Amino acid sequence: MAWQKCKMLVSGIFIGALTTLTFNVYANVEDKVTAFLAPYIGFEFNGEEKPLSQGYTVLLYEGRTYTPARFIAEELGAEVFWDEATQTVKIETPLQEDVEKEDIDDKTEEPKKENPVEVEEETKVRKSYESLPATYYDGDIRLKVQTVVIDDEQTRVYISLLNEGNVPIQLEQTATLITIDGKEYKQLDTGRRVPNPYVGDWYNDIRNDEFTDSLVRMPAIPEDTEELTIKFEIRENDRNQNRKEITFNIKL
């Protein structure tokens, strides 16, 4: 039921966006249309406030509010991509049978152990941490973490991303995640303390043999942090929209 509502909401947003686009094209011919930017409008998903990603905005036109379809759809768990061949914006949600199967698995009772056997406590496997700069390379993508700067309001992670493949790529900065002793610090939470948490460099395609040197703004972490794990997500910006997660275990 939740996914059906999600599909209806995403479809409504998408249809509204297409209707607005069609109307604007007609208006350019017959008359001018005046719409107003509304950056002050906020968004909450299940009671949790989510900042609007940089590059997106909200429009007010004739008493109606127009929101970015990609931002809303992705926050609701849908995938959005542009089909260049058919000039179509496609929005996909998980199949209903997958959701139902998860519900069934959650309700399955675990078999009771009749004869519990005492076992030795498992030895914890310690991660291997590396000093900065740290580099990942797979033949197509070369991602280097240059340095990590900890401030009172934020943590700045300086990185360099080189594309040696044939498909344009982008760094999904909002998917960046730092983990310290089991505690997670999400990039999406940075906006609570930092006025401009998103770096515009990461909204541009990085094509073959191009690279970008910039930073990702993260929430403030403890100043005495000695080791951390940071995860990045790279997206191929074509019709397939394949994603790759790259993880570094870093010693500061």
mmCIF file of C-alpha atoms in Angstrom:
data_model
loop_
_atom_site.group_PDB
_atom_site.id
_atom_site.type_symbol
_atom_site.label_atom_id
_atom_site.label_comp_id
_atom_site.label_asym_id
_atom_site.label_seq_id
_atom_site.Cartn_x
_atom_site.Cartn_y
_atom_site.Cartn_z
ATOM 1 C CA MET A 1 0.000 0.000 0.000
ATOM 2 C CA ALA A 2 2.859 2.372 0.904
ATOM 3 C CA TRP A 3 4.519 1.794 -2.442
ATOM 4 C CA GLN A 4 1.234 2.324 -4.288
ATOM 5 C CA LYS A 5 0.896 5.711 -2.573
ATOM 6 C CA CYS A 6 4.522 6.411 -3.441
ATOM 7 C CA LYS A 7 3.850 5.571 -7.099
ATOM 8 C CA MET A 8 0.759 7.812 -7.172
ATOM 9 C CA LEU A 9 2.680 10.698 -5.577
ATOM 10 C CA VAL A 10 5.669 10.365 -7.896
ATOM 11 C CA SER A 11 3.356 10.031 -10.922
ATOM 12 C CA GLY A 12 1.491 13.186 -9.879
ATOM 13 C CA ILE A 13 4.722 15.129 -9.499
ATOM 14 C CA PHE A 14 5.986 13.858 -12.836
ATOM 15 C CA ILE A 15 2.739 14.665 -14.680
ATOM 16 C CA GLY A 16 2.698 18.110 -13.066
ATOM 17 C CA ALA A 17 6.259 18.727 -14.234
ATOM 18 C CA LEU A 18 5.405 17.662 -17.815
ATOM 19 C CA THR A 19 2.259 19.808 -17.820
ATOM 20 C CA THR A 20 4.249 22.803 -16.641
ATOM 21 C CA LEU A 21 6.884 22.199 -19.333
ATOM 22 C CA THR A 22 4.224 21.986 -22.072
ATOM 23 C CA PHE A 23 2.493 25.128 -20.841
ATOM 24 C CA ASN A 24 5.744 27.102 -20.731
ATOM 25 C CA VAL A 25 6.598 26.127 -24.321
ATOM 26 C CA TYR A 26 3.180 27.321 -25.497
ATOM 27 C CA ALA A 27 3.449 30.475 -23.418
ATOM 28 C CA ASN A 28 6.763 31.411 -25.021
ATOM 29 C CA VAL A 29 4.911 31.611 -28.308
ATOM 30 C CA GLU A 30 1.685 33.327 -27.251
ATOM 31 C CA ASP A 31 2.493 35.211 -24.061
ATOM 32 C CA LYS A 32 4.994 35.500 -21.232
ATOM 33 C CA VAL A 33 4.576 33.486 -18.018
ATOM 34 C CA THR A 34 5.715 34.845 -14.663
ATOM 35 C CA ALA A 35 6.706 32.328 -11.993
ATOM 36 C CA PHE A 36 8.395 33.015 -8.666
ATOM 37 C CA LEU A 37 11.299 31.216 -7.013
ATOM 38 C CA ALA A 38 10.493 29.916 -3.541
ATOM 39 C CA PRO A 39 13.778 28.710 -1.959
ATOM 40 C CA TYR A 40 12.300 29.189 1.508
ATOM 41 C CA ILE A 41 9.932 26.218 1.127
ATOM 42 C CA GLY A 42 11.158 23.206 3.138
ATOM 43 C CA PHE A 43 10.573 19.456 2.798
ATOM 44 C CA GLU A 44 9.891 16.791 5.419
ATOM 45 C CA PHE A 45 9.770 13.047 4.745
ATOM 46 C CA ASN A 46 8.149 10.990 7.515
ATOM 47 C CA GLY A 47 8.833 13.817 9.950
ATOM 48 C CA GLU A 48 12.503 14.159 8.963
ATOM 49 C CA GLU A 49 13.604 17.452 7.418
ATOM 50 C CA LYS A 50 15.491 17.125 4.140
ATOM 51 C CA PRO A 51 17.322 20.077 2.536
ATOM 52 C CA LEU A 52 16.753 20.716 -1.160
ATOM 53 C CA SER A 53 19.826 19.721 -3.173
ATOM 54 C CA GLN A 54 21.838 22.508 -4.791
ATOM 55 C CA GLY A 55 20.765 23.135 -8.370
ATOM 56 C CA TYR A 56 17.096 22.457 -7.578
ATOM 57 C CA THR A 57 14.484 25.065 -6.707
ATOM 58 C CA VAL A 58 10.749 25.428 -6.045
ATOM 59 C CA LEU A 59 8.490 27.551 -8.259
ATOM 60 C CA LEU A 60 5.215 29.304 -7.451
ATOM 61 C CA TYR A 61 2.822 29.840 -10.339
ATOM 62 C CA GLU A 62 -0.860 30.867 -10.139
ATOM 63 C CA GLY A 63 -1.227 29.619 -6.567
ATOM 64 C CA ARG A 64 0.412 26.250 -7.234
ATOM 65 C CA THR A 65 3.757 24.968 -5.947
ATOM 66 C CA TYR A 66 6.016 23.107 -8.419
ATOM 67 C CA THR A 67 8.695 20.861 -6.902
ATOM 68 C CA PRO A 68 11.637 18.996 -8.547
ATOM 69 C CA ALA A 69 10.494 15.515 -9.633
ATOM 70 C CA ARG A 70 13.967 13.934 -9.189
ATOM 71 C CA PHE A 71 14.388 15.211 -5.616
ATOM 72 C CA ILE A 72 10.946 14.014 -4.481
ATOM 73 C CA ALA A 73 11.161 10.655 -6.277
ATOM 74 C CA GLU A 74 14.613 9.731 -4.968
ATOM 75 C CA GLU A 75 13.669 10.644 -1.395
ATOM 76 C CA LEU A 76 10.718 8.249 -1.724
ATOM 77 C CA GLY A 77 12.981 5.429 -2.850
ATOM 78 C CA ALA A 78 12.386 5.668 -6.600
ATOM 79 C CA GLU A 79 15.073 5.815 -9.296
ATOM 80 C CA VAL A 80 15.030 8.606 -11.892
ATOM 81 C CA PHE A 81 16.989 8.731 -15.125
ATOM 82 C CA TRP A 82 16.895 10.447 -18.507
ATOM 83 C CA ASP A 83 16.403 8.339 -21.654
ATOM 84 C CA GLU A 84 18.267 10.258 -24.350
ATOM 85 C CA ALA A 85 16.999 8.003 -27.140
ATOM 86 C CA THR A 86 13.297 8.559 -26.418
ATOM 87 C CA GLN A 87 13.618 11.975 -24.717
ATOM 88 C CA THR A 88 11.816 10.570 -21.681
ATOM 89 C CA VAL A 89 12.199 11.075 -17.921
ATOM 90 C CA LYS A 90 11.730 7.631 -16.339
ATOM 91 C CA ILE A 91 10.810 7.011 -12.696
ATOM 92 C CA GLU A 92 10.975 3.462 -11.337
ATOM 93 C CA THR A 93 10.004 2.087 -7.923
ATOM 94 C CA PRO A 94 10.756 -1.369 -6.403
ATOM 95 C CA LEU A 95 8.456 -4.141 -7.627
ATOM 96 C CA GLN A 96 5.517 -4.889 -5.335
ATOM 97 C CA GLU A 97 6.385 -8.578 -5.066
ATOM 98 C CA ASP A 98 9.813 -7.675 -3.667
ATOM 99 C CA VAL A 99 8.196 -5.596 -0.909
ATOM 100 C CA GLU A 100 5.718 -8.371 -0.077
ATOM 101 C CA LYS A 101 8.526 -10.946 0.080
ATOM 102 C CA GLU A 102 10.414 -8.792 2.577
ATOM 103 C CA ASP A 103 7.291 -8.575 4.760
ATOM 104 C CA ILE A 104 6.934 -12.374 4.699
ATOM 105 C CA ASP A 105 10.603 -12.895 5.570
ATOM 106 C CA ASP A 106 10.315 -10.490 8.513
ATOM 107 C CA LYS A 107 7.392 -12.455 9.940
ATOM 108 C CA THR A 108 9.111 -15.852 9.661
ATOM 109 C CA GLU A 109 9.858 -17.211 13.103
ATOM 110 C CA GLU A 110 13.337 -18.436 13.859
ATOM 111 C CA PRO A 111 13.524 -22.096 14.950
ATOM 112 C CA LYS A 112 14.007 -22.557 18.681
ATOM 113 C CA LYS A 113 17.280 -24.042 19.838
ATOM 114 C CA GLU A 114 16.541 -27.071 22.010
ATOM 115 C CA ASN A 115 20.110 -27.680 23.124
ATOM 116 C CA PRO A 116 22.034 -24.403 23.283
ATOM 117 C CA VAL A 117 25.750 -24.907 22.889
ATOM 118 C CA GLU A 118 28.170 -22.522 24.520
ATOM 119 C CA VAL A 119 30.570 -21.095 21.959
ATOM 120 C CA GLU A 120 33.610 -18.923 22.273
ATOM 121 C CA GLU A 121 33.242 -15.202 21.573
ATOM 122 C CA GLU A 122 34.197 -14.380 18.005
ATOM 123 C CA THR A 123 37.449 -12.546 17.579
ATOM 124 C CA LYS A 124 36.860 -9.087 16.127
ATOM 125 C CA VAL A 125 38.586 -8.529 12.803
ATOM 126 C CA ARG A 126 40.349 -5.174 12.823
ATOM 127 C CA LYS A 127 40.134 -3.115 9.666
ATOM 128 C CA SER A 128 43.270 -2.062 7.881
ATOM 129 C CA TYR A 129 43.502 1.740 7.945
ATOM 130 C CA GLU A 130 45.696 3.774 5.592
ATOM 131 C CA SER A 131 47.205 7.230 5.945
ATOM 132 C CA LEU A 132 46.348 10.097 3.610
ATOM 133 C CA PRO A 133 46.496 10.611 0.728
ATOM 134 C CA ALA A 134 44.623 7.391 -0.115
ATOM 135 C CA THR A 135 43.772 6.306 -3.678
ATOM 136 C CA TYR A 136 41.232 3.953 -5.300
ATOM 137 C CA TYR A 137 41.679 2.890 -8.954
ATOM 138 C CA ASP A 138 39.796 0.280 -11.002
ATOM 139 C CA GLY A 139 40.948 1.097 -14.535
ATOM 140 C CA ASP A 140 38.133 3.594 -15.200
ATOM 141 C CA ILE A 141 37.829 5.599 -11.983
ATOM 142 C CA ARG A 142 40.664 7.090 -9.946
ATOM 143 C CA LEU A 143 39.441 8.588 -6.671
ATOM 144 C CA LYS A 144 41.942 10.115 -4.244
ATOM 145 C CA VAL A 145 41.218 11.390 -0.732
ATOM 146 C CA GLN A 146 43.730 14.193 -0.239
ATOM 147 C CA THR A 147 43.039 15.363 3.320
ATOM 148 C CA VAL A 148 40.345 15.680 5.990
ATOM 149 C CA VAL A 149 39.903 18.988 7.848
ATOM 150 C CA ILE A 150 37.816 19.008 11.054
ATOM 151 C CA ASP A 151 36.162 22.323 12.029
ATOM 152 C CA ASP A 152 33.655 23.243 14.730
ATOM 153 C CA GLU A 153 30.747 23.398 12.271
ATOM 154 C CA GLN A 154 31.735 20.876 9.601
ATOM 155 C CA THR A 155 34.243 18.344 8.310
ATOM 156 C CA ARG A 156 35.768 19.079 4.910
ATOM 157 C CA VAL A 157 36.946 16.113 2.846
ATOM 158 C CA TYR A 158 39.186 17.166 -0.051
ATOM 159 C CA ILE A 159 39.191 14.710 -2.953
ATOM 160 C CA SER A 160 40.238 14.359 -6.590
ATOM 161 C CA LEU A 161 38.175 12.346 -9.109
ATOM 162 C CA LEU A 162 39.567 11.308 -12.524
ATOM 163 C CA ASN A 163 37.516 9.547 -15.222
ATOM 164 C CA GLU A 164 39.499 7.229 -17.503
ATOM 165 C CA GLY A 165 36.387 5.453 -18.807
ATOM 166 C CA ASN A 166 34.112 6.273 -21.736
ATOM 167 C CA VAL A 167 30.941 6.986 -19.731
ATOM 168 C CA PRO A 168 30.435 10.403 -18.046
ATOM 169 C CA ILE A 169 30.397 10.135 -14.250
ATOM 170 C CA GLN A 170 29.318 12.253 -11.283
ATOM 171 C CA LEU A 171 30.049 12.059 -7.575
ATOM 172 C CA GLU A 172 26.793 11.730 -5.596
ATOM 173 C CA GLN A 173 27.932 14.000 -2.772
ATOM 174 C CA THR A 174 24.674 13.603 -0.810
ATOM 175 C CA ALA A 175 25.337 9.837 -0.530
ATOM 176 C CA THR A 176 28.708 10.351 1.208
ATOM 177 C CA LEU A 177 28.866 8.687 4.626
ATOM 178 C CA ILE A 178 31.456 8.786 7.425
ATOM 179 C CA THR A 179 31.417 6.062 10.102
ATOM 180 C CA ILE A 180 33.345 6.364 13.384
ATOM 181 C CA ASP A 181 33.065 3.606 16.010
ATOM 182 C CA GLY A 182 29.701 2.568 14.589
ATOM 183 C CA LYS A 183 28.253 6.105 14.523
ATOM 184 C CA GLU A 184 27.241 7.434 11.111
ATOM 185 C CA TYR A 185 27.654 11.012 9.867
ATOM 186 C CA LYS A 186 25.571 11.614 6.712
ATOM 187 C CA GLN A 187 26.254 14.388 4.222
ATOM 188 C CA LEU A 188 22.530 15.187 4.149
ATOM 189 C CA ASP A 189 22.774 16.268 7.808
ATOM 190 C CA THR A 190 25.424 18.908 7.047
ATOM 191 C CA GLY A 191 22.823 21.550 6.157
ATOM 192 C CA ARG A 192 21.671 21.795 9.773
ATOM 193 C CA ARG A 193 24.849 23.685 10.692
ATOM 194 C CA VAL A 194 26.303 24.855 7.356
ATOM 195 C CA PRO A 195 24.415 27.421 5.170
ATOM 196 C CA ASN A 196 25.742 26.070 1.838
ATOM 197 C CA PRO A 197 26.437 22.348 2.354
ATOM 198 C CA TYR A 198 26.557 21.355 -1.330
ATOM 199 C CA VAL A 199 29.502 21.916 -3.674
ATOM 200 C CA GLY A 200 28.488 22.822 -7.224
ATOM 201 C CA ASP A 201 31.492 21.103 -8.845
ATOM 202 C CA TRP A 202 29.886 17.684 -8.304
ATOM 203 C CA TYR A 203 26.782 18.519 -10.366
ATOM 204 C CA ASN A 204 28.852 18.586 -13.576
ATOM 205 C CA ASP A 205 29.698 15.526 -15.678
ATOM 206 C CA ILE A 206 33.300 14.324 -15.548
ATOM 207 C CA ARG A 207 34.008 12.947 -19.019
ATOM 208 C CA ASN A 208 36.840 10.813 -20.389
ATOM 209 C CA ASP A 209 40.284 12.035 -19.243
ATOM 210 C CA GLU A 210 38.705 14.852 -17.206
ATOM 211 C CA PHE A 211 39.138 15.297 -13.460
ATOM 212 C CA THR A 212 37.700 17.419 -10.660
ATOM 213 C CA ASP A 213 39.557 18.609 -7.551
ATOM 214 C CA SER A 214 37.111 19.786 -4.909
ATOM 215 C CA LEU A 215 35.663 18.932 -1.504
ATOM 216 C CA VAL A 216 32.652 17.331 0.159
ATOM 217 C CA ARG A 217 31.189 19.073 3.209
ATOM 218 C CA MET A 218 30.261 16.675 6.020
ATOM 219 C CA PRO A 219 28.888 17.099 9.559
ATOM 220 C CA ALA A 220 31.405 17.933 12.281
ATOM 221 C CA ILE A 221 33.118 14.864 13.768
ATOM 222 C CA PRO A 222 35.027 14.629 17.086
ATOM 223 C CA GLU A 223 38.320 16.543 16.952
ATOM 224 C CA ASP A 224 40.202 13.630 18.530
ATOM 225 C CA THR A 225 39.156 11.193 15.774
ATOM 226 C CA GLU A 226 42.078 8.964 14.782
ATOM 227 C CA GLU A 227 40.393 6.490 12.427
ATOM 228 C CA LEU A 228 37.290 6.660 10.265
ATOM 229 C CA THR A 229 35.577 4.932 7.362
ATOM 230 C CA ILE A 230 34.245 7.075 4.531
ATOM 231 C CA LYS A 231 32.038 5.839 1.696
ATOM 232 C CA PHE A 232 31.566 7.624 -1.638
ATOM 233 C CA GLU A 233 29.103 6.866 -4.442
ATOM 234 C CA ILE A 234 29.955 7.370 -8.134
ATOM 235 C CA ARG A 235 27.140 7.416 -10.712
ATOM 236 C CA GLU A 236 27.507 6.766 -14.449
ATOM 237 C CA ASN A 237 25.451 9.561 -16.014
ATOM 238 C CA ASP A 238 23.967 7.677 -18.966
ATOM 239 C CA ARG A 239 20.679 5.843 -19.530
ATOM 240 C CA ASN A 240 21.747 2.951 -17.267
ATOM 241 C CA GLN A 241 22.676 5.132 -14.262
ATOM 242 C CA ASN A 242 24.951 2.449 -12.782
ATOM 243 C CA ARG A 243 26.355 3.263 -9.339
ATOM 244 C CA LYS A 244 29.573 2.225 -7.607
ATOM 245 C CA GLU A 245 30.352 2.507 -3.904
ATOM 246 C CA ILE A 246 33.970 3.223 -2.951
ATOM 247 C CA THR A 247 35.060 2.881 0.674
ATOM 248 C CA PHE A 248 38.213 4.129 2.396
ATOM 249 C CA ASN A 249 39.431 3.183 5.881
ATOM 250 C CA ILE A 250 41.483 6.236 6.840
ATOM 251 C CA LYS A 251 43.979 6.927 9.601
ATOM 252 C CA LEU A 252 44.142 10.639 10.463
#
